[in-house]
PDB file of C-alpha atoms and ligand atoms in Angstrom:
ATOM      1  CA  UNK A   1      76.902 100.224  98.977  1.00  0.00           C
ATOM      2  CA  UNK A   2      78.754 102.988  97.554  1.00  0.00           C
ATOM      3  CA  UNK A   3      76.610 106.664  98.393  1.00  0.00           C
ATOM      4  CA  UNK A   4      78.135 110.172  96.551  1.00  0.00           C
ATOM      5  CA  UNK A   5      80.613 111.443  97.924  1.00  0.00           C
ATOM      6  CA  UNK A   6      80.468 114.054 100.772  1.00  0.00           C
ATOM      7  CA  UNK A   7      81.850 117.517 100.500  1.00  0.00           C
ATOM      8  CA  UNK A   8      85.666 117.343 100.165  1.00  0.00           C
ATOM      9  CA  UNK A   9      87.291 118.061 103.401  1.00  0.00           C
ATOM     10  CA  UNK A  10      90.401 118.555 101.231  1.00  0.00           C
ATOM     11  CA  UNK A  11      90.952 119.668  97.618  1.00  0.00           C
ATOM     12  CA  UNK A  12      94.238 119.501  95.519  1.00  0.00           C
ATOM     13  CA  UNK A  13      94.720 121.043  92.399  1.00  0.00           C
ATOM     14  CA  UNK A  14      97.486 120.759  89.667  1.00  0.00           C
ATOM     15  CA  UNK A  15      99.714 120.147  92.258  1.00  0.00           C
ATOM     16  CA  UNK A  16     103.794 120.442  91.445  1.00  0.00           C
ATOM     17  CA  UNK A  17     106.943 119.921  93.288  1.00  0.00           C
ATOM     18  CA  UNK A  18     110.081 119.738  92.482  1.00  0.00           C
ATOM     19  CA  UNK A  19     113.192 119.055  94.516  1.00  0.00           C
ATOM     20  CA  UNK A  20     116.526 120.090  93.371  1.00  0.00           C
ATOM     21  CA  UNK A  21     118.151 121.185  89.998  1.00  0.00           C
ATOM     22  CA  UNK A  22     120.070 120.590  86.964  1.00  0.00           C
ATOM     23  CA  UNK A  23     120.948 116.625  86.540  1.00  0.00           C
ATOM     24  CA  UNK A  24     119.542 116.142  89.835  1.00  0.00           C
ATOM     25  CA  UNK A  25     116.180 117.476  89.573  1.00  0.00           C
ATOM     26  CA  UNK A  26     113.564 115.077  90.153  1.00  0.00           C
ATOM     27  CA  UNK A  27     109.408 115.920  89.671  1.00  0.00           C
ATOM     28  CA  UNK A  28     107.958 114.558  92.609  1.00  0.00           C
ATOM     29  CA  UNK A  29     104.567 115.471  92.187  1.00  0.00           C
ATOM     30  CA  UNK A  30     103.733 116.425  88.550  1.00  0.00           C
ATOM     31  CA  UNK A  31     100.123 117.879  88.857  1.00  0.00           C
ATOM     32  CA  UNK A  32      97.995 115.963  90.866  1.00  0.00           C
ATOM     33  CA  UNK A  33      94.477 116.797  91.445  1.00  0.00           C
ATOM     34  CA  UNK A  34      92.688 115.058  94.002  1.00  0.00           C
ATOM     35  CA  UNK A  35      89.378 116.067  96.322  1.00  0.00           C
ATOM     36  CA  UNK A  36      89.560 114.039  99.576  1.00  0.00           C
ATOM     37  CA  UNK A  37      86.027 113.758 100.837  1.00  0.00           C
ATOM     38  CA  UNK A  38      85.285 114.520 104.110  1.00  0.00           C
ATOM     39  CA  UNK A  39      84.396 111.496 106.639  1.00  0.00           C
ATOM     40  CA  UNK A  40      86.294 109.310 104.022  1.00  0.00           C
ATOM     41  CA  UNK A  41      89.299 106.674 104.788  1.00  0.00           C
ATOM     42  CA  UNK A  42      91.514 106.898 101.646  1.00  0.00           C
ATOM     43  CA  UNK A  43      94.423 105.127 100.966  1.00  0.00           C
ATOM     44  CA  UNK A  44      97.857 106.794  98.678  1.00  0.00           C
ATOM     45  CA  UNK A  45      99.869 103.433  97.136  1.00  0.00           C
ATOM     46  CA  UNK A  46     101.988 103.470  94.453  1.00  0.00           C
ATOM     47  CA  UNK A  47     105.439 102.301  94.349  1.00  0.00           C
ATOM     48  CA  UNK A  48     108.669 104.082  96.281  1.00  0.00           C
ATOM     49  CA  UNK A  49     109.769 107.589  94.783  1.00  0.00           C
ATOM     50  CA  UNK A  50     106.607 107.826  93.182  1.00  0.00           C
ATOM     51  CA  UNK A  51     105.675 110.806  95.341  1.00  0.00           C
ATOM     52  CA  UNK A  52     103.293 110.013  98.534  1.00  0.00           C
ATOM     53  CA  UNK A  53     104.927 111.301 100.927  1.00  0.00           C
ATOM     54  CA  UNK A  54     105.650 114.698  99.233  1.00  0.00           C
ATOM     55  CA  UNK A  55     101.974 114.389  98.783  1.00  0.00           C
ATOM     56  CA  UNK A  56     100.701 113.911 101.954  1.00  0.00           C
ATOM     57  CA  UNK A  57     103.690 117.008 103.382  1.00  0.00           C
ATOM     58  CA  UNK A  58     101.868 119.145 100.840  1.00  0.00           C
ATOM     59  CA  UNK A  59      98.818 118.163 101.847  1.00  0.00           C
ATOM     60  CA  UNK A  60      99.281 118.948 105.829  1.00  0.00           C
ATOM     61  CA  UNK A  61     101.244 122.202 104.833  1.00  0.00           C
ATOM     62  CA  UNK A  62     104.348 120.820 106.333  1.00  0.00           C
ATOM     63  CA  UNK A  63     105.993 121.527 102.710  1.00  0.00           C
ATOM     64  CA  UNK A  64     105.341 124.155  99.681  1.00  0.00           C
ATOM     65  CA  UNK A  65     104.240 123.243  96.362  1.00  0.00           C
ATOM     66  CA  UNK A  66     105.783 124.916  93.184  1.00  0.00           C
ATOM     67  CA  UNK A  67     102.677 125.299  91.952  1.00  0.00           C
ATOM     68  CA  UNK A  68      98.541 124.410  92.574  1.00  0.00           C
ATOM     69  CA  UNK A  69      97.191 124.866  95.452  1.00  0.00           C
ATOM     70  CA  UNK A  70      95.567 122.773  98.619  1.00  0.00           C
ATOM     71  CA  UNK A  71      92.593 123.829  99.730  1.00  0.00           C
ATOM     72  CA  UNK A  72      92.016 122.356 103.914  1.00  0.00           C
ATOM     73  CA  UNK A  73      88.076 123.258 104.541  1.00  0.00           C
ATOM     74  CA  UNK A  74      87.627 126.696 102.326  1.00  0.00           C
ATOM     75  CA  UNK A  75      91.191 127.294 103.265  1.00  0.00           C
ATOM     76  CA  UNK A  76      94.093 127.640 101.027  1.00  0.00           C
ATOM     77  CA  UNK A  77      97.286 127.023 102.441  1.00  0.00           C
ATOM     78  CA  UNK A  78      99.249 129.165 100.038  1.00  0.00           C
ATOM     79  CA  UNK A  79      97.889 132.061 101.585  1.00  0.00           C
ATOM     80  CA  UNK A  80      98.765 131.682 104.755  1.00  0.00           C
ATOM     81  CA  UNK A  81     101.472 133.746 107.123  1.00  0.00           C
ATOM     82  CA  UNK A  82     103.473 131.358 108.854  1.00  0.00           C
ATOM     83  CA  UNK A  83     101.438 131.637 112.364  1.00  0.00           C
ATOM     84  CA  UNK A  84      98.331 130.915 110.884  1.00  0.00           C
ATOM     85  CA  UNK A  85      99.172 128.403 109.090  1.00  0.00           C
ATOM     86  CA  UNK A  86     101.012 126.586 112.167  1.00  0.00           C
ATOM     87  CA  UNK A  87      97.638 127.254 114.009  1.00  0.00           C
ATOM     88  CA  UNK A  88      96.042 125.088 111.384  1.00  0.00           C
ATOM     89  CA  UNK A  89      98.433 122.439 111.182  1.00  0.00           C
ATOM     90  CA  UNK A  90      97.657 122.423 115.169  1.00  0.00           C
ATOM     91  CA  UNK A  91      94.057 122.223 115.334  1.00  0.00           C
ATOM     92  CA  UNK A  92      92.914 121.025 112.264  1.00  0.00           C
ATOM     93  CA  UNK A  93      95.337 118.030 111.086  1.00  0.00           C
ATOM     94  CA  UNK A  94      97.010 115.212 112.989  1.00  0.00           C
ATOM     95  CA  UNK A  95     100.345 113.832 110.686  1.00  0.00           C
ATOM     96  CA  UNK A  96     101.603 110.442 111.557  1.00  0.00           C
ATOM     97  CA  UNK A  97     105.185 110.674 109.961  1.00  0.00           C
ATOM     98  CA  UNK A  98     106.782 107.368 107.959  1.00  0.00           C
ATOM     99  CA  UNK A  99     109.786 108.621 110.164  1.00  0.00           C
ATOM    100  CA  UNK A 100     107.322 108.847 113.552  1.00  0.00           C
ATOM    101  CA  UNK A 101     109.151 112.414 114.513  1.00  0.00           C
ATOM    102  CA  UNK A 102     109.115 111.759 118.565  1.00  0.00           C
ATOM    103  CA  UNK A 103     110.583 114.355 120.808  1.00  0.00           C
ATOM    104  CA  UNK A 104     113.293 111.944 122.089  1.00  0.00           C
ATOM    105  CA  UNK A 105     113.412 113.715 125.746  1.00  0.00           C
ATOM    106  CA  UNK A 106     109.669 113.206 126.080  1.00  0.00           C
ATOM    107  CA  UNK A 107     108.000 110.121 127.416  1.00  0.00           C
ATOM    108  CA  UNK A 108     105.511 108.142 125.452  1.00  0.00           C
ATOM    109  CA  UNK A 109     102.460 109.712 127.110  1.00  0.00           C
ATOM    110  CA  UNK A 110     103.728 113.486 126.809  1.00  0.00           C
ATOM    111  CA  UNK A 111     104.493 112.820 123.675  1.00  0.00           C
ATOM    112  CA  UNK A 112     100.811 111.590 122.839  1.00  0.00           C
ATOM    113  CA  UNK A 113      99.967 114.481 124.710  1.00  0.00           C
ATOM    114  CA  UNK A 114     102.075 117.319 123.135  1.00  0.00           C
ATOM    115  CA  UNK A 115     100.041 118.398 120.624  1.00  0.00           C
ATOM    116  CA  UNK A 116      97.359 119.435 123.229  1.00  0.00           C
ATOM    117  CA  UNK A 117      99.850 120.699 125.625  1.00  0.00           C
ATOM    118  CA  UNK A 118     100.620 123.369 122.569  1.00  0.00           C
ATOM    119  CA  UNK A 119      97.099 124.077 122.032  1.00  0.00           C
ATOM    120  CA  UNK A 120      96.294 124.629 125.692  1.00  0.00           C
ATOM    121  CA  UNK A 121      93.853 121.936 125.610  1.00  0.00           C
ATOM    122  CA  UNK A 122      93.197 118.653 127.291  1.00  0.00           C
ATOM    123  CA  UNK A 123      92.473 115.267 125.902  1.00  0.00           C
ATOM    124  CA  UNK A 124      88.613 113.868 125.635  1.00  0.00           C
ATOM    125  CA  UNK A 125      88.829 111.389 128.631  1.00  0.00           C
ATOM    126  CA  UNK A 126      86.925 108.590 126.795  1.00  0.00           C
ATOM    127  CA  UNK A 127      88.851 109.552 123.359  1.00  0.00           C
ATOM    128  CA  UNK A 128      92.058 109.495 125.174  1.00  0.00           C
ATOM    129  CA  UNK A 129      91.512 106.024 126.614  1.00  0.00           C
ATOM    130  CA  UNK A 130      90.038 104.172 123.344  1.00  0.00           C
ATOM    131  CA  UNK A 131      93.023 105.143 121.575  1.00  0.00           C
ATOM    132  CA  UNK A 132      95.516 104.012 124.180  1.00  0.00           C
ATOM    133  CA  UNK A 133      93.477 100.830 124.232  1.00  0.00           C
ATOM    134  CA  UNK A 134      93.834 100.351 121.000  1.00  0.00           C
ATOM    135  CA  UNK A 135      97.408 101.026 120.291  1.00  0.00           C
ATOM    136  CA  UNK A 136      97.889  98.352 123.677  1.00  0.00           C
ATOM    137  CA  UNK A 137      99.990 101.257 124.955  1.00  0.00           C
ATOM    138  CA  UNK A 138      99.438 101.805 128.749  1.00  0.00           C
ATOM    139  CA  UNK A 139     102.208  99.812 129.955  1.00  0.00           C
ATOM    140  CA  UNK A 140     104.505 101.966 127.967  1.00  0.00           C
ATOM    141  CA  UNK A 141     103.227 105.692 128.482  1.00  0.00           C
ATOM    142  CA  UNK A 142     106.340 106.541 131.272  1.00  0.00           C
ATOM    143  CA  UNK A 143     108.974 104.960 128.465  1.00  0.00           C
ATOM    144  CA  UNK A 144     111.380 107.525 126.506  1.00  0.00           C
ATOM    145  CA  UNK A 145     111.136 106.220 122.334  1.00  0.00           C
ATOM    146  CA  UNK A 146     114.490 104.983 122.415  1.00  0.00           C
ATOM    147  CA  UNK A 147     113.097 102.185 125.099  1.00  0.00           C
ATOM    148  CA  UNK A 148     110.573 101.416 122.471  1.00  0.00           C
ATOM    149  CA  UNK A 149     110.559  99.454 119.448  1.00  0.00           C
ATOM    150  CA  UNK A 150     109.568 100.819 116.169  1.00  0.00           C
ATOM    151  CA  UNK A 151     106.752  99.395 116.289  1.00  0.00           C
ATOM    152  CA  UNK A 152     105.682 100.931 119.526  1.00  0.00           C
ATOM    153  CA  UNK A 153     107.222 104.154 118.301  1.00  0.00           C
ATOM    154  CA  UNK A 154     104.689 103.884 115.165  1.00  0.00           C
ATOM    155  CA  UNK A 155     101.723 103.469 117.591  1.00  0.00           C
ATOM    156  CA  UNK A 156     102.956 106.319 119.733  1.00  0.00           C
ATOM    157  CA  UNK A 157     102.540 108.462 117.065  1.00  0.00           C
ATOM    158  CA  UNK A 158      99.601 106.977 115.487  1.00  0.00           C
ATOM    159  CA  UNK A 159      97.884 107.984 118.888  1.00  0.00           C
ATOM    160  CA  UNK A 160      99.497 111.517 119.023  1.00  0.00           C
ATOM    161  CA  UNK A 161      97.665 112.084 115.509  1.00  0.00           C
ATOM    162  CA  UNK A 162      94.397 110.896 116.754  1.00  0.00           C
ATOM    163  CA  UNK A 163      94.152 112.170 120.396  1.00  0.00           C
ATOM    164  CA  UNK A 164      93.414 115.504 119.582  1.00  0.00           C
ATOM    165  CA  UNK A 165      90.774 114.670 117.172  1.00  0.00           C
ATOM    166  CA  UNK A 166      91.605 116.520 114.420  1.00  0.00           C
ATOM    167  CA  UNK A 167      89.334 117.524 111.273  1.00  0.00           C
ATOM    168  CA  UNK A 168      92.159 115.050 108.942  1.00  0.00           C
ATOM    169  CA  UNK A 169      94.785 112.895 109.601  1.00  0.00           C
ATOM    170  CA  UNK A 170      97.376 112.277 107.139  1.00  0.00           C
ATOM    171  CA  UNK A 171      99.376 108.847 108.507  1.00  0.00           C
ATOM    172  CA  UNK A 172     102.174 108.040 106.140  1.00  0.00           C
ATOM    173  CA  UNK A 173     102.545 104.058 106.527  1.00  0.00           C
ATOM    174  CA  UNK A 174     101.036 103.687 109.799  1.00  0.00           C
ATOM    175  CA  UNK A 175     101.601 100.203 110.346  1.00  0.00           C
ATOM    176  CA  UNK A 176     104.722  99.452 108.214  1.00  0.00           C
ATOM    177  CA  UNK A 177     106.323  98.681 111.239  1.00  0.00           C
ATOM    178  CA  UNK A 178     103.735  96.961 112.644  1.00  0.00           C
ATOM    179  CA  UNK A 179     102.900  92.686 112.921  1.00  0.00           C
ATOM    180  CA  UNK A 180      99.888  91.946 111.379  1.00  0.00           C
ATOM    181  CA  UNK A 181      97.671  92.077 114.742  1.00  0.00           C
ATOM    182  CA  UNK A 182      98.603  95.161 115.346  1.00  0.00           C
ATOM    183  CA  UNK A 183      98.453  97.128 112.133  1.00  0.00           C
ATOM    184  CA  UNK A 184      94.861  95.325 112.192  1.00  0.00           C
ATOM    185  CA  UNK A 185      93.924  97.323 115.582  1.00  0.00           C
ATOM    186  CA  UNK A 186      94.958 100.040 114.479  1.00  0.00           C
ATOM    187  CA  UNK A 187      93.789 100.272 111.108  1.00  0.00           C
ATOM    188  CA  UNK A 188      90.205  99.316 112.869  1.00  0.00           C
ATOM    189  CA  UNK A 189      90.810 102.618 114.626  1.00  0.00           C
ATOM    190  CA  UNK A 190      91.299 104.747 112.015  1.00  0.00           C
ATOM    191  CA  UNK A 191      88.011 103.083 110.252  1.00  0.00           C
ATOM    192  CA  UNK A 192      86.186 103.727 113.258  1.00  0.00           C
ATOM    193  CA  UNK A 193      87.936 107.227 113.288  1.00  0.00           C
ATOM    194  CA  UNK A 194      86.336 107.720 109.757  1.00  0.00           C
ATOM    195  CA  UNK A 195      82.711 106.061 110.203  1.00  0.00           C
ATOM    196  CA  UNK A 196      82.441 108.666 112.735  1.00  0.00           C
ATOM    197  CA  UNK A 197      82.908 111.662 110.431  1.00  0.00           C
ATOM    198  CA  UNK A 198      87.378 112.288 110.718  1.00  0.00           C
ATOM    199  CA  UNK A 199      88.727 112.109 107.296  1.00  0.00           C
ATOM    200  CA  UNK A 200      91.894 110.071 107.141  1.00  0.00           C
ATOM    201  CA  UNK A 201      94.712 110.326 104.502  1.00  0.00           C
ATOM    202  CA  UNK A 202      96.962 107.108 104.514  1.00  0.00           C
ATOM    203  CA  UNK A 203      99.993 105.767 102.748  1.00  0.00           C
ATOM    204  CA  UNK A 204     100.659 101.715 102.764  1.00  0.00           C
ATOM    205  CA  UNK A 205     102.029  99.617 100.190  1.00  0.00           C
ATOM    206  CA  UNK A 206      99.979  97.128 101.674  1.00  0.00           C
ATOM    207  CA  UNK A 207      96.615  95.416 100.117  1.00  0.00           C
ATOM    208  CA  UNK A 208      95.315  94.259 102.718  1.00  0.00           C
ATOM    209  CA  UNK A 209      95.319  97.845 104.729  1.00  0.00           C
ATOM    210  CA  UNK A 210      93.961  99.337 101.666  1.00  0.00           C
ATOM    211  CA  UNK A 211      91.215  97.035 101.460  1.00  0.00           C
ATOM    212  CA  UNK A 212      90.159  98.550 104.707  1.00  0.00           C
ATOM    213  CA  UNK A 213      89.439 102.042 103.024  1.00  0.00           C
ATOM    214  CA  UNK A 214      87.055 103.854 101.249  1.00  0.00           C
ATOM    215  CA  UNK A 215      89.449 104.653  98.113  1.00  0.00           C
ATOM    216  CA  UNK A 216      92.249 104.170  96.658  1.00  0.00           C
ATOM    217  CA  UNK A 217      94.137 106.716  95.506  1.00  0.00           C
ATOM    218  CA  UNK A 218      97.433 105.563  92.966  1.00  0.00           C
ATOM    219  CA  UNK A 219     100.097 107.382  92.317  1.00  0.00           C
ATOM    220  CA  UNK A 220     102.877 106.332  89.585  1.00  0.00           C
ATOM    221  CA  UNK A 221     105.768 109.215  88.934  1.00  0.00           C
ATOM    222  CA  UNK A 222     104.492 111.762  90.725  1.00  0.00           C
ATOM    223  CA  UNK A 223     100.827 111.213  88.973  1.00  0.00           C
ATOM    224  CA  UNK A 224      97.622 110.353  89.749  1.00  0.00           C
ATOM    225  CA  UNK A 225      97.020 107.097  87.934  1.00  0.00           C
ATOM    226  CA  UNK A 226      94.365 105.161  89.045  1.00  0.00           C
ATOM    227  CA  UNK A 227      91.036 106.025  91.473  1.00  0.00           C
ATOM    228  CA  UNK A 228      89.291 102.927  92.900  1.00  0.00           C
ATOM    229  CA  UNK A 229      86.698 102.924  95.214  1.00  0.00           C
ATOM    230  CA  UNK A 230      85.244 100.408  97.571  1.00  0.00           C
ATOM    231  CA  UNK A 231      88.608  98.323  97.224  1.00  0.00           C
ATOM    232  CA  UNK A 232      89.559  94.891  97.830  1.00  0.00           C
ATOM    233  CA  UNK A 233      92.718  93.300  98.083  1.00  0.00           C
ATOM    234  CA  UNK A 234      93.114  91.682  94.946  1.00  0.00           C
ATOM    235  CA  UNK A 235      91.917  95.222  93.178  1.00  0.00           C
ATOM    236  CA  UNK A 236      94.792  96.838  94.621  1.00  0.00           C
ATOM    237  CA  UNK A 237      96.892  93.461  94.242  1.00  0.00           C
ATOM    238  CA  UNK A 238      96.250  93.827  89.878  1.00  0.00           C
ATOM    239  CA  UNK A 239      96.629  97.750  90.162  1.00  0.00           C
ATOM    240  CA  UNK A 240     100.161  97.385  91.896  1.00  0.00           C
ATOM    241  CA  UNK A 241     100.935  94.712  89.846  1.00  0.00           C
ATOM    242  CA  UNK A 242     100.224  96.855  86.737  1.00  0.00           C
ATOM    243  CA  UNK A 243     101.875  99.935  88.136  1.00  0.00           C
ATOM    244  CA  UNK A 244     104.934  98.284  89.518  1.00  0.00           C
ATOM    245  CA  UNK A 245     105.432  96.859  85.718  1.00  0.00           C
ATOM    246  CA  UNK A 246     105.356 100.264  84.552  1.00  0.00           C
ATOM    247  CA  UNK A 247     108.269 101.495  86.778  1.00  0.00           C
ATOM    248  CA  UNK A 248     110.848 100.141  88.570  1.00  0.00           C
ATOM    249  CA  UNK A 249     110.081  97.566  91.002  1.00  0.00           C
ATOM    250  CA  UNK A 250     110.868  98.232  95.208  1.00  0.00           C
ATOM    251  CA  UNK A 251     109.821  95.336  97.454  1.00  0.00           C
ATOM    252  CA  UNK A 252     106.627  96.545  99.588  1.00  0.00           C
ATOM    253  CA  UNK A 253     108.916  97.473 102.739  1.00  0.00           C
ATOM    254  CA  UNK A 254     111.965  98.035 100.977  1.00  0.00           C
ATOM    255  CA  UNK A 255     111.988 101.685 101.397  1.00  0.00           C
ATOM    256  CA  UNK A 256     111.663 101.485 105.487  1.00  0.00           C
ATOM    257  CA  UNK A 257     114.243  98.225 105.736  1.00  0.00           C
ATOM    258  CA  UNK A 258     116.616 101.182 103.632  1.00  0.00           C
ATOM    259  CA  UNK A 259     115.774 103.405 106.339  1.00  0.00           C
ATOM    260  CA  UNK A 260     113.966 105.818 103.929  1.00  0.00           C
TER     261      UNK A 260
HETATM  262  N1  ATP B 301     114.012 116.467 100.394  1.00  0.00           N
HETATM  263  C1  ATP B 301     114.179 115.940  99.189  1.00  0.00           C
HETATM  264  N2  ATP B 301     115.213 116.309  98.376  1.00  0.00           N
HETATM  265  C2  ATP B 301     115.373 115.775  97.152  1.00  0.00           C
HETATM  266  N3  ATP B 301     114.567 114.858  96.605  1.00  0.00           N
HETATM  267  C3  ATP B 301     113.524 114.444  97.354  1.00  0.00           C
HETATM  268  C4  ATP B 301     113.272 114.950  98.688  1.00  0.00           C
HETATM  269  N4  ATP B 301     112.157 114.352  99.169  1.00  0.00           N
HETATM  270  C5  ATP B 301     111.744 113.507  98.206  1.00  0.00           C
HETATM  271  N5  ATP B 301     112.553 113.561  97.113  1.00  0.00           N
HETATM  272  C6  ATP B 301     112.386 112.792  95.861  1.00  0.00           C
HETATM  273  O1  ATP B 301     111.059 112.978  95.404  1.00  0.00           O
HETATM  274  C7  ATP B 301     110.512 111.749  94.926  1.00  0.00           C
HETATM  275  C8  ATP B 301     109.256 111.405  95.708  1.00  0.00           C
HETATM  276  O2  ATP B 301     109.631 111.111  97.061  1.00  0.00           O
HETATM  277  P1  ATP B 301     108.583 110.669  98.164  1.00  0.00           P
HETATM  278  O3  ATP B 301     109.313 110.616  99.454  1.00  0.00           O
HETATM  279  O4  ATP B 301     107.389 111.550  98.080  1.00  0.00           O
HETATM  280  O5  ATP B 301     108.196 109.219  97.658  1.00  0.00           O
HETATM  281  P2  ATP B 301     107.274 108.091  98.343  1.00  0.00           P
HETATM  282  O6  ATP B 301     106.256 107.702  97.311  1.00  0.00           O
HETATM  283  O7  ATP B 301     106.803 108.550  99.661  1.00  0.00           O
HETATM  284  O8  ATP B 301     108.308 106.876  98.493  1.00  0.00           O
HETATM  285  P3  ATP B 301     108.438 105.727  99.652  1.00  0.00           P
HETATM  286  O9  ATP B 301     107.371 104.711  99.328  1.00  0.00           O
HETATM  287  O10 ATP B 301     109.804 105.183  99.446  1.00  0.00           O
HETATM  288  O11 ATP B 301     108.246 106.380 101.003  1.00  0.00           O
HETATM  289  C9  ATP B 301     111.632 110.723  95.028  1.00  0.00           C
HETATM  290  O12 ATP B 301     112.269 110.633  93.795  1.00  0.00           O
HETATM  291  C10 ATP B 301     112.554 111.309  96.084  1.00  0.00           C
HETATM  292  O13 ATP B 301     113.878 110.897  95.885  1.00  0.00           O
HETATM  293 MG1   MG B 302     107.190 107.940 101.604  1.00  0.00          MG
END
């Protein structure tokens, strides 16, 4: 059953970026406009280059726009000094990075943990545990990331972003690195994450992850160009199919196997 949305936890507007100049400039994001509803799951697709990660840095305030603005809560990040805006990013969002972004001198567990550590706070207990749980990571916790697979890496920082329970969590690919049982775990968590009021921001190229969301936002050339909600796989299968005809083609994958 599909109810109206809820107030957005999260509003974009006529949102621009550019990166470099001349020949080389490219429009990564050329004025999107999205409102990302708060307790809502939504998934970012589109095909590689076409601009979700920029998104999603814009988004968290880890990166400036040219232009528009991102509103977190009443909050616009534009107007922000550099401390406050670092205290937001630390209690109010949670980024899983397509690139994970471990401190490689820090264990598993302190790295789950370092977010926290910043804030001066400590972990809910039963939070805490449920996500380890989930992400099948207790046998790890005393291992540096370079005595973990990617996969476990991923799941390291999947937990990082949810252990502090932040307002949003953006998770760019969460489970492109992971097998199929346990992207499902952990794409139960962040459902569970949003049934129980977290909005959650994620970029896949997969179907079947989308299909476990709320909406799907797509993005083709650094535009917004289709909205779906309530999605199911083969929704998103004829969207991506439709999109991926309209620009160039990269392999769902291809990107990470590149080492993008
Ligand atoms: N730091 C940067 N400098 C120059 N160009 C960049 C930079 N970051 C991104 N771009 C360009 O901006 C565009 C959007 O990149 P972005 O990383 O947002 O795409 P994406 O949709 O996340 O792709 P993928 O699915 O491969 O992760 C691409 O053309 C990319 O080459
Ligand atoms: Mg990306």
């Amino acid at each position: 059953m599909t109810t109206a949305p809820a107030r957005p936890a999260a509003r974009v507007r006529d949102l621009v970026k550019t990166y470099g100049t001349g020949q080389a400039r490219v429009r990564a994001l050329d004025g999107v406009s999205v409102d990302l509803a708060a307790g809502e799951f939504t998934a970012v697709m589109g095909p590689s280059g076409s601009g979700k990660s920029t998104l999603m840095h814009c988004c968290a305030g880890l990166d400036t726009a040219d232009s528009g603005s991102v509103l977190v809560g009443e909050t616009e990040l534009s107007t922000l000094k550099d401390k406050a805006l670092t205290r937001l990013r630390r209690d109010r969002i949670g980024f899983v990075f397509q690139s994970f972004n471990l401190v490689p001198t820090l264990t598993a567990g302190e790295n789950i943990l370092l977010p926290l550590a910043i804030a001066g706070r400590r972990p809910d207990p039963e939070l805490y545990d449920r996500v380890i749980e989930t992400v099948g990571l207790a046998p790890r916790l005393g291992h540096k990331p370079s005595e973990l697979s990617g996969g476990q890496q991923q799941r390291v920082a999947v937990a990082r972003a949810l252990v502090s329970r932040p307002e949003i969590v953006f998770a760019d690919e969460p489970t492109g690195n992971l097998d199929s049982q346990s992207g499902a775990e952990v794409l139960s968590l962040l459902r569970r994450s949003a049934d129980d009021g977290q909005t959650i921001v994620m970029v896949t190229h997969d179907p079947v992850a989308a299909a476990y969301t709320d909406r799907v936002v797509f993005l083709t050339d650094g535009k917004v160009t289709d909205d779906l909600r309530d999605p199911d796989r083969d929704q998103v299968l004829e969207i991506m199919a439709r999109t991926s005809a309209a620009s160039a083609h990269v392999a769902p994958g291809a990107a990470e196997a590149q080492g993008a």
